[in-house]
PDB file of C-alpha atoms and ligand atoms in Angstrom:
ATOM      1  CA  UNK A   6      75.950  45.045  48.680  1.00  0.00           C
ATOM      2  CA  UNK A   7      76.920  43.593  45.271  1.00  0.00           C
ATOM      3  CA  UNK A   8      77.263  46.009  42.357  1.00  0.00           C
ATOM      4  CA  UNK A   9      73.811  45.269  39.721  1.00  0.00           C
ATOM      5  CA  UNK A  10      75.530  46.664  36.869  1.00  0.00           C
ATOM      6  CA  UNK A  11      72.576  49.175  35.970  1.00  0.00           C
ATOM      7  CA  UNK A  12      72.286  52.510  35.457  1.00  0.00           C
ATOM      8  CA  UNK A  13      69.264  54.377  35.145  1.00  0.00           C
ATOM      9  CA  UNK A  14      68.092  57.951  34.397  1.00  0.00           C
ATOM     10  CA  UNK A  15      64.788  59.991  35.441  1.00  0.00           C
ATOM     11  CA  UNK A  16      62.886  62.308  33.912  1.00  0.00           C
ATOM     12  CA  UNK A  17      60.024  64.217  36.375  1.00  0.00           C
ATOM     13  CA  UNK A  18      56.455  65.050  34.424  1.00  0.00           C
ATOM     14  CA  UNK A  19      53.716  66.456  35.230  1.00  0.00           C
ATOM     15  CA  UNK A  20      51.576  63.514  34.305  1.00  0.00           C
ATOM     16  CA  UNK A  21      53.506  60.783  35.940  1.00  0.00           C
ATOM     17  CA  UNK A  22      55.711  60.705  38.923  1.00  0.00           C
ATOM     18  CA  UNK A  23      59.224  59.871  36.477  1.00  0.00           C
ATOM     19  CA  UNK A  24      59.624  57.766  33.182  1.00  0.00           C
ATOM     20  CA  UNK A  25      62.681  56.212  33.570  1.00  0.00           C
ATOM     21  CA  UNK A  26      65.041  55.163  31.186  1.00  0.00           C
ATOM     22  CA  UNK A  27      63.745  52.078  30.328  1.00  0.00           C
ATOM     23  CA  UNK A  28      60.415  53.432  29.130  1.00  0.00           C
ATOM     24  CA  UNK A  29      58.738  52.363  32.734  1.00  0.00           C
ATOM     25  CA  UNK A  30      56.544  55.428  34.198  1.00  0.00           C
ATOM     26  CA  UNK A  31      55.109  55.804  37.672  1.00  0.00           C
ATOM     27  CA  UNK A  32      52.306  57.309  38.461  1.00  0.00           C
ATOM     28  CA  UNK A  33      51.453  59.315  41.227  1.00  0.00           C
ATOM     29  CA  UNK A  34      49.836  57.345  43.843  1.00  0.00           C
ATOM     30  CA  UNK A  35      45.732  57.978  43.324  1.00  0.00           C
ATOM     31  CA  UNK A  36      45.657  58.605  47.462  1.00  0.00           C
ATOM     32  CA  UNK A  37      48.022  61.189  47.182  1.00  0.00           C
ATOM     33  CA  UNK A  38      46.080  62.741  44.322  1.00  0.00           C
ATOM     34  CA  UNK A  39      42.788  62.754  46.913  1.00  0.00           C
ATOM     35  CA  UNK A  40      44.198  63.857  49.771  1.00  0.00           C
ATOM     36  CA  UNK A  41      46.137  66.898  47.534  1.00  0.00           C
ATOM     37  CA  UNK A  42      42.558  67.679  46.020  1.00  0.00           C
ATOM     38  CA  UNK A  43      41.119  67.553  49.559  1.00  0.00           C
ATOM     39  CA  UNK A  44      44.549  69.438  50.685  1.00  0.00           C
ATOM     40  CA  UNK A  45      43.386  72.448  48.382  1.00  0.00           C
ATOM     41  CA  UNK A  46      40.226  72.698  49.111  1.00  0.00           C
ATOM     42  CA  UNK A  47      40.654  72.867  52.673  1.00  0.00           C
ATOM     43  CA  UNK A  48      43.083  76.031  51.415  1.00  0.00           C
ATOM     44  CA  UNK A  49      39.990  77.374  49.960  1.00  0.00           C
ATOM     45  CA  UNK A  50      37.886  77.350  52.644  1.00  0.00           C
ATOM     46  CA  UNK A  51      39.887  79.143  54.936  1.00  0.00           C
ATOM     47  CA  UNK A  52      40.235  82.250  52.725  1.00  0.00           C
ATOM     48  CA  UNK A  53      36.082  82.042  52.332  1.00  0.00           C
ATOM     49  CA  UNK A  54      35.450  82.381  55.955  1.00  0.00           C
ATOM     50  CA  UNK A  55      35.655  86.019  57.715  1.00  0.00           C
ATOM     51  CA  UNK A  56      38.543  86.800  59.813  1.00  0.00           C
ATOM     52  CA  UNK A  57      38.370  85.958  63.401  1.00  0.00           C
ATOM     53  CA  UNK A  58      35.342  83.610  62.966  1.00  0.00           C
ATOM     54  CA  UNK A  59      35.457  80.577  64.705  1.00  0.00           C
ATOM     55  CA  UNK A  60      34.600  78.870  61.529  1.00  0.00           C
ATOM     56  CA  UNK A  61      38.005  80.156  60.413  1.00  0.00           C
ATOM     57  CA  UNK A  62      39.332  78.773  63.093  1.00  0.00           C
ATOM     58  CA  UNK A  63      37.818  75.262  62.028  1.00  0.00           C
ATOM     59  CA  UNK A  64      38.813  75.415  58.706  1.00  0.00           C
ATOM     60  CA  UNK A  65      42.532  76.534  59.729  1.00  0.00           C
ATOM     61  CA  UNK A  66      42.175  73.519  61.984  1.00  0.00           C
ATOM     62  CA  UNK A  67      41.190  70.780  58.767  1.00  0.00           C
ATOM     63  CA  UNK A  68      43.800  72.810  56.578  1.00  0.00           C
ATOM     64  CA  UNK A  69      46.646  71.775  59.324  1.00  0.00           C
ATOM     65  CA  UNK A  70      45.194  67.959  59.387  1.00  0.00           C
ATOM     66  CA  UNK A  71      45.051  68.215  55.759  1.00  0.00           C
ATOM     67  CA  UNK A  72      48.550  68.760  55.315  1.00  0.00           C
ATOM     68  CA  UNK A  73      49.793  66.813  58.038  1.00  0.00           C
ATOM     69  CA  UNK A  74      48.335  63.807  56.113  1.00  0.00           C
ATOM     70  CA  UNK A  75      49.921  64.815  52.572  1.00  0.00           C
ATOM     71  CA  UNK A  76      53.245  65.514  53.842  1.00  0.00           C
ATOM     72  CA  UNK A  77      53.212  62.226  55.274  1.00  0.00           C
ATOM     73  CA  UNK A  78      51.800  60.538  52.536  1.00  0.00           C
ATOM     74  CA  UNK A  79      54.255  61.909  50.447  1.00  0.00           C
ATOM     75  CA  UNK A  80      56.872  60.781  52.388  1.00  0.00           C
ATOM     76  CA  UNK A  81      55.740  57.174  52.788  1.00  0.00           C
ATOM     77  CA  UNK A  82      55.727  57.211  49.068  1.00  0.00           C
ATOM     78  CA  UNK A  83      59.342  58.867  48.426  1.00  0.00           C
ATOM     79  CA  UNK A  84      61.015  56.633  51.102  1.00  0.00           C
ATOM     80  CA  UNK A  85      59.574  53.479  49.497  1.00  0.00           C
ATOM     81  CA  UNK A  86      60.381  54.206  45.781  1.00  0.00           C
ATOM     82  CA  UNK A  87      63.461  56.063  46.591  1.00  0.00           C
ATOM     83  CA  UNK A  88      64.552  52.972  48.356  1.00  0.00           C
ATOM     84  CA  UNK A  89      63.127  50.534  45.752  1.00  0.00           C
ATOM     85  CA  UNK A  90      64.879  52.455  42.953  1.00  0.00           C
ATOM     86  CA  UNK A  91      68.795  52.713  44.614  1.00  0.00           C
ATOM     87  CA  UNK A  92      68.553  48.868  45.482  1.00  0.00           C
ATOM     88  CA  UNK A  93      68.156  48.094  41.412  1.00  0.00           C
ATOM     89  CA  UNK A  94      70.451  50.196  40.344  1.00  0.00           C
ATOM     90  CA  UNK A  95      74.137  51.251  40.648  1.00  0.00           C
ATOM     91  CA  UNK A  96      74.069  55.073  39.494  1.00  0.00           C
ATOM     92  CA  UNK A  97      70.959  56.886  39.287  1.00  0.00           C
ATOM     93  CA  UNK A  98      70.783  60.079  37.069  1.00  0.00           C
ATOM     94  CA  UNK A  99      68.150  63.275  37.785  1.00  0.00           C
ATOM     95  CA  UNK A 100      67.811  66.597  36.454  1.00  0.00           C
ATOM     96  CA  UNK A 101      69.021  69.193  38.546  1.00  0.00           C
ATOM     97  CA  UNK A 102      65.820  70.231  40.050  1.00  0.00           C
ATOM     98  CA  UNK A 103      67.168  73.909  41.238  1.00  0.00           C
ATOM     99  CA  UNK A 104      68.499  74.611  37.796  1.00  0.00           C
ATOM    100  CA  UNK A 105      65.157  74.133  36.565  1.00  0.00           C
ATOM    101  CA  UNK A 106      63.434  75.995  39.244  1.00  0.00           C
ATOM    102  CA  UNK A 107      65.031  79.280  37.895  1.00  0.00           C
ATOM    103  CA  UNK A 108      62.591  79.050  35.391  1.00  0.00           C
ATOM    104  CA  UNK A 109      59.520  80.704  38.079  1.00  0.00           C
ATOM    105  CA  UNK A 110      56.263  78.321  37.649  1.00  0.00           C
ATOM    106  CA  UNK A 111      53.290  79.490  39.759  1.00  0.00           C
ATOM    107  CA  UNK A 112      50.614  76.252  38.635  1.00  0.00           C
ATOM    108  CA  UNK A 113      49.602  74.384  41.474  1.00  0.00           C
ATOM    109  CA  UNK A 114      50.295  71.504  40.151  1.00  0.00           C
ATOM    110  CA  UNK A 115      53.488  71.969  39.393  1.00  0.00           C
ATOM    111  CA  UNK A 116      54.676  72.827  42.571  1.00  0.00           C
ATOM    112  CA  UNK A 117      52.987  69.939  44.383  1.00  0.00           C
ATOM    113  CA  UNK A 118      54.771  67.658  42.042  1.00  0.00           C
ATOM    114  CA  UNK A 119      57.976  69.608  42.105  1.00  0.00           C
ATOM    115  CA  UNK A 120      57.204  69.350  46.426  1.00  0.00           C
ATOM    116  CA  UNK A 121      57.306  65.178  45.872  1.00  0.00           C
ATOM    117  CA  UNK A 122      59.843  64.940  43.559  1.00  0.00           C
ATOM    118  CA  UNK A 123      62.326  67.132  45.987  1.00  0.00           C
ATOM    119  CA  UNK A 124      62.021  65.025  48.874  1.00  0.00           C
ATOM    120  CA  UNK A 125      62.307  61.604  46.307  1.00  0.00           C
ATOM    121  CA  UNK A 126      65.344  63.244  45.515  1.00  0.00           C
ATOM    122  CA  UNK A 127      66.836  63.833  49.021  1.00  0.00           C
ATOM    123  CA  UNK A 128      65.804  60.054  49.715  1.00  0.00           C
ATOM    124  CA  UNK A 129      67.436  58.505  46.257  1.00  0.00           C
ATOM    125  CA  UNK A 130      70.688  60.720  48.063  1.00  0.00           C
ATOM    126  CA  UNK A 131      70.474  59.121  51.617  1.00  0.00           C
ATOM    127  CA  UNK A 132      69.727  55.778  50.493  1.00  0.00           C
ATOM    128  CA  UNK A 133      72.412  56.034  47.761  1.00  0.00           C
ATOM    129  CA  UNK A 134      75.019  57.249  50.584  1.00  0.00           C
ATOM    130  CA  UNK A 135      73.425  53.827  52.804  1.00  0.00           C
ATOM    131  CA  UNK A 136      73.687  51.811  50.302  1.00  0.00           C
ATOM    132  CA  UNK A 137      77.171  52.829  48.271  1.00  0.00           C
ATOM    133  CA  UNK A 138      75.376  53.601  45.594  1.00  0.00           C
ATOM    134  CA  UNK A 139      75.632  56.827  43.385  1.00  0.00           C
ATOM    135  CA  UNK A 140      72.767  59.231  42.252  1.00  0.00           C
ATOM    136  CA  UNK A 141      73.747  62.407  40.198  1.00  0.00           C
ATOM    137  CA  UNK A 142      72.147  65.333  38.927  1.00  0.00           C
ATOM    138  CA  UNK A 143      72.729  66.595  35.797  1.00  0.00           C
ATOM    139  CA  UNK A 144      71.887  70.051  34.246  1.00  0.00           C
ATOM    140  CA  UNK A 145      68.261  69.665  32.728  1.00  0.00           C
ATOM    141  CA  UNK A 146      68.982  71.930  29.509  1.00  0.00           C
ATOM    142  CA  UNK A 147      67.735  70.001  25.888  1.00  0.00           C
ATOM    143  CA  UNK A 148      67.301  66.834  27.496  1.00  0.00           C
ATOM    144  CA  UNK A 149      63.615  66.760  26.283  1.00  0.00           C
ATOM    145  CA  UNK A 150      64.302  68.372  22.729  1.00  0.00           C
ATOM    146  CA  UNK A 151      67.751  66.391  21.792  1.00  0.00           C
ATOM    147  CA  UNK A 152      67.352  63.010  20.132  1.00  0.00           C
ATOM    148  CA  UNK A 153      68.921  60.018  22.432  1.00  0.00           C
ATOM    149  CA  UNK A 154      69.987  58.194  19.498  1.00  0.00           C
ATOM    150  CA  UNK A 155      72.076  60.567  17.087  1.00  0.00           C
ATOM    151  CA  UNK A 156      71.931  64.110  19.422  1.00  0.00           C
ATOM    152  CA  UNK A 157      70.474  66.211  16.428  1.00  0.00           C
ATOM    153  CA  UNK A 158      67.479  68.830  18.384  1.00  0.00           C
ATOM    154  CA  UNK A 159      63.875  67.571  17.676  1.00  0.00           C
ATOM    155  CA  UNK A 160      62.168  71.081  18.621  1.00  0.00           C
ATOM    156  CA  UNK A 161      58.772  70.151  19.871  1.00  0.00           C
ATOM    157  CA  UNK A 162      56.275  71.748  21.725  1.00  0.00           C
ATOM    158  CA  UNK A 163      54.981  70.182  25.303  1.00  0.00           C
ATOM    159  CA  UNK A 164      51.988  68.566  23.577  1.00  0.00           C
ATOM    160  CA  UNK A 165      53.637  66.625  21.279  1.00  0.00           C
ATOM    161  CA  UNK A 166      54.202  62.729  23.360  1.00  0.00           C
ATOM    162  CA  UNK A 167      56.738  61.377  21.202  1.00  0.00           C
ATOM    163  CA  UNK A 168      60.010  61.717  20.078  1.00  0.00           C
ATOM    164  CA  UNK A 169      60.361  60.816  16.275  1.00  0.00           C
ATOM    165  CA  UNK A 170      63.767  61.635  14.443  1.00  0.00           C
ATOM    166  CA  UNK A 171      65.567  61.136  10.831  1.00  0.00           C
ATOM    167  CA  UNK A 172      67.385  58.877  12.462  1.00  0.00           C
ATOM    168  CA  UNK A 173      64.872  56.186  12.321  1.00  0.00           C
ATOM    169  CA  UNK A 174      64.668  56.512  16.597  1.00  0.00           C
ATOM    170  CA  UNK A 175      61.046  56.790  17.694  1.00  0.00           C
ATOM    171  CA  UNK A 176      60.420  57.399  21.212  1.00  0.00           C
ATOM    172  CA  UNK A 177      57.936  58.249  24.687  1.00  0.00           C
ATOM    173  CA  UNK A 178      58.853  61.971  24.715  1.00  0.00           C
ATOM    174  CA  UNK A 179      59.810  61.450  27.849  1.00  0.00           C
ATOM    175  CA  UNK A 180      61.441  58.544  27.219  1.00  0.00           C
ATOM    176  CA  UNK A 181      64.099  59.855  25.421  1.00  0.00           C
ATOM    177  CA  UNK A 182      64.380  62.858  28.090  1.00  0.00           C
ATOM    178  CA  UNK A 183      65.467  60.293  30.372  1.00  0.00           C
ATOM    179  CA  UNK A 184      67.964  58.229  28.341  1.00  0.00           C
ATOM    180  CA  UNK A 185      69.331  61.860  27.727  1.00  0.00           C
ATOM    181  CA  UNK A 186      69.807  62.462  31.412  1.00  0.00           C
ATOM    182  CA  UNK A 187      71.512  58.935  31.575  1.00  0.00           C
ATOM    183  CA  UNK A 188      73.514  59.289  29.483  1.00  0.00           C
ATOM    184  CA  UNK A 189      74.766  63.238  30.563  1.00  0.00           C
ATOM    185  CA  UNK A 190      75.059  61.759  33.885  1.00  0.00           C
ATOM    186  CA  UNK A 191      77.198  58.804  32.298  1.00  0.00           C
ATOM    187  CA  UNK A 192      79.246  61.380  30.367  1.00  0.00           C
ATOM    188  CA  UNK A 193      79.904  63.808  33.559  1.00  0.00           C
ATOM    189  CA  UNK A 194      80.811  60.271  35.568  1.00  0.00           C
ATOM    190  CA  UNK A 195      83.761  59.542  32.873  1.00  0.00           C
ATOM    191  CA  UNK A 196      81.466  55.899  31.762  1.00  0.00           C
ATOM    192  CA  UNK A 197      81.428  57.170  28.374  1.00  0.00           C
ATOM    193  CA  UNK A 198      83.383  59.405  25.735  1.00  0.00           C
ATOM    194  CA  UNK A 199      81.406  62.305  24.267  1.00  0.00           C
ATOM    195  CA  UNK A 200      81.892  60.722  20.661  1.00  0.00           C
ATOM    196  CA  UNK A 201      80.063  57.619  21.929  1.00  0.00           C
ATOM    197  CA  UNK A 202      76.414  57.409  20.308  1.00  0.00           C
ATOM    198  CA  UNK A 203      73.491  55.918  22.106  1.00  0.00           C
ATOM    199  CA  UNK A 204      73.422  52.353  20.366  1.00  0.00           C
ATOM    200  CA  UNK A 205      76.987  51.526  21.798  1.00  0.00           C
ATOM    201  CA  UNK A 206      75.662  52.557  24.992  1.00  0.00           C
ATOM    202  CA  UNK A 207      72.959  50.476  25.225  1.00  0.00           C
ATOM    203  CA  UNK A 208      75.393  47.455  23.882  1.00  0.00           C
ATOM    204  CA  UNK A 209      78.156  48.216  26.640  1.00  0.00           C
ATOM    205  CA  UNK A 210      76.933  49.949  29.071  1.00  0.00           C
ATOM    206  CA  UNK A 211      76.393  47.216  31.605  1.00  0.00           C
ATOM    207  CA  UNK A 212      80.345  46.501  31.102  1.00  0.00           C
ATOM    208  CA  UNK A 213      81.702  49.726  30.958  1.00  0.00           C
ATOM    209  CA  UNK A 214      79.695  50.155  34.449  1.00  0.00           C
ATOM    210  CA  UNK A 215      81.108  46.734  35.995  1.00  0.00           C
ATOM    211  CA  UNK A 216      85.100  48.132  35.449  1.00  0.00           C
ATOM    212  CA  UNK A 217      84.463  51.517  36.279  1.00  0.00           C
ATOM    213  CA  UNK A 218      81.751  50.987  39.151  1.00  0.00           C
ATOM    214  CA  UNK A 219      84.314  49.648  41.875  1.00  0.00           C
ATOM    215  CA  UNK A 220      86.685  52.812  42.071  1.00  0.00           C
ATOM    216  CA  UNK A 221      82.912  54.992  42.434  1.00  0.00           C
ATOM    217  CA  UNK A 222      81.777  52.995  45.039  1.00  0.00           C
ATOM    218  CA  UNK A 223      84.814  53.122  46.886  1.00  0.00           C
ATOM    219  CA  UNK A 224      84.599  57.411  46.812  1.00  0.00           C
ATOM    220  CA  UNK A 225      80.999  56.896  47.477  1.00  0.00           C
ATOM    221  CA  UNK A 226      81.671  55.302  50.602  1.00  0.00           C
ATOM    222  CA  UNK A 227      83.917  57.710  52.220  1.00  0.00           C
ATOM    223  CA  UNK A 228      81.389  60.139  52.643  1.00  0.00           C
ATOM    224  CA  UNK A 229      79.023  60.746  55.452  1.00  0.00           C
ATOM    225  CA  UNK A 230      75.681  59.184  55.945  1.00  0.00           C
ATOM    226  CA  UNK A 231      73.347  61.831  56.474  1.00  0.00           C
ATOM    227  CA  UNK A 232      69.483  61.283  56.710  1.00  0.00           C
ATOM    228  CA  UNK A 233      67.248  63.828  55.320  1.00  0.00           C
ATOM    229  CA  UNK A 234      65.727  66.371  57.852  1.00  0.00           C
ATOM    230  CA  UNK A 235      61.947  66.000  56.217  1.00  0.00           C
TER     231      UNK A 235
HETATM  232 ZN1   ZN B  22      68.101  61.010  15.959  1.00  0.00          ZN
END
């Protein structure tokens, strides 16, 4: 497969799927949504009815359809944009999803989206392994609070949406997460110098990543091809 010459980083949310890089966000698909709502409420049900009942037994019975049809939903989803994402790009940068996990979250929510984003994440691996492509993950720490354009910390709380420095660089919060995660993941590869700011980046980044993107690609494809067991 020929090399595209791009590099992009993700950052997960709560209210969209990823923004990437780029500024582009995906949403969660509005069928998954339903069938997670319906997925929950089924979970409900079952701890209303008595023990032993046989309308436990009926609910138990929709709770297993119920999450038959998310998990594959879910998967459907992940395989497709997993797949979509490693063919239009060369390296593809995430947050290290089990450093972040340290930090105990017990919102619903959060752990269906953190459920998704997991198995997108073994997918981006197998198709980037398919495909000779490379995805990395990259500690998650101040990627949301440093500024992608000079690195000074913009402390802000998780309601405030964007990112607005001295520097003059005004951002999507998570936006700039993801440029951040790029460009650690850039750093960690060897593409770029720690004393190179973000503008250069963005000027030579596409070049830097045509020299340097054959002698990846070539480690890359020594390695197994492993499909993900989920
Ligand atoms: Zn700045």
């Amino acid at each position: 497969m020929q090399p595209t010459g791009k590099a992009l980083g993700l950052d997960v949310g709560l209210n969209h799927f990823y923004t990437d890089s780029n500024g582009e966000k995906i949403d969660n698909p509005r069928y998954l949504r339903k069938s997670e709502k319906r997925l929950s409420k089924a979970q409900r049900q079952v701890s209303k009815k008595v023990k032993g009942s046989n309308n436990r037994k009926k609910a138990i019975n929709r709770l297993g359809r119920a999450h038959l049809k998310v998990s594959r939903q879910r998967k459907d989803f992940a395989v497709k944009l997993a797949r979509c994402v490693v063919m239009s790009n060369d390296i593809v940068a995430v947050e290290d999803l089990k450093v972040r996990n340290l930090v105990k979250n017990h919102h619903l929510a959060k752990s269906i989206s953190d459920a998704a984003w997991s198995l997108f994440r073994e997918w981006l691996q197998y198709f980037a392994l398919k495909f000779g492509k490379v995805v990395i993950a990259v500690p998650p720490h101040f990627t949301s609070q440093d500024c992608s354009g000079c690195g000074e910390i913009v402390k802000k709380s998780l309601s405030i949406r964007t990112h607005v420095c001295k520097c003059g660089v005004v951002l999507d919060r998570d936006e700039n997460a993801a440029i951040n995660i790029l460009v650690k993941a850039l750093r960690l590869l060897g593409y770029i110098s720690n004393t190179v700011g973000q503008t250069e980046i963005n000027a030579c980044g596409e070049m830097i990543l045509y020299l340097k993107l054959e002698t990846v690609l070539k480690q890359n494809r020594s390695l197994k091809q492993e499909s993900p067991s989920l």
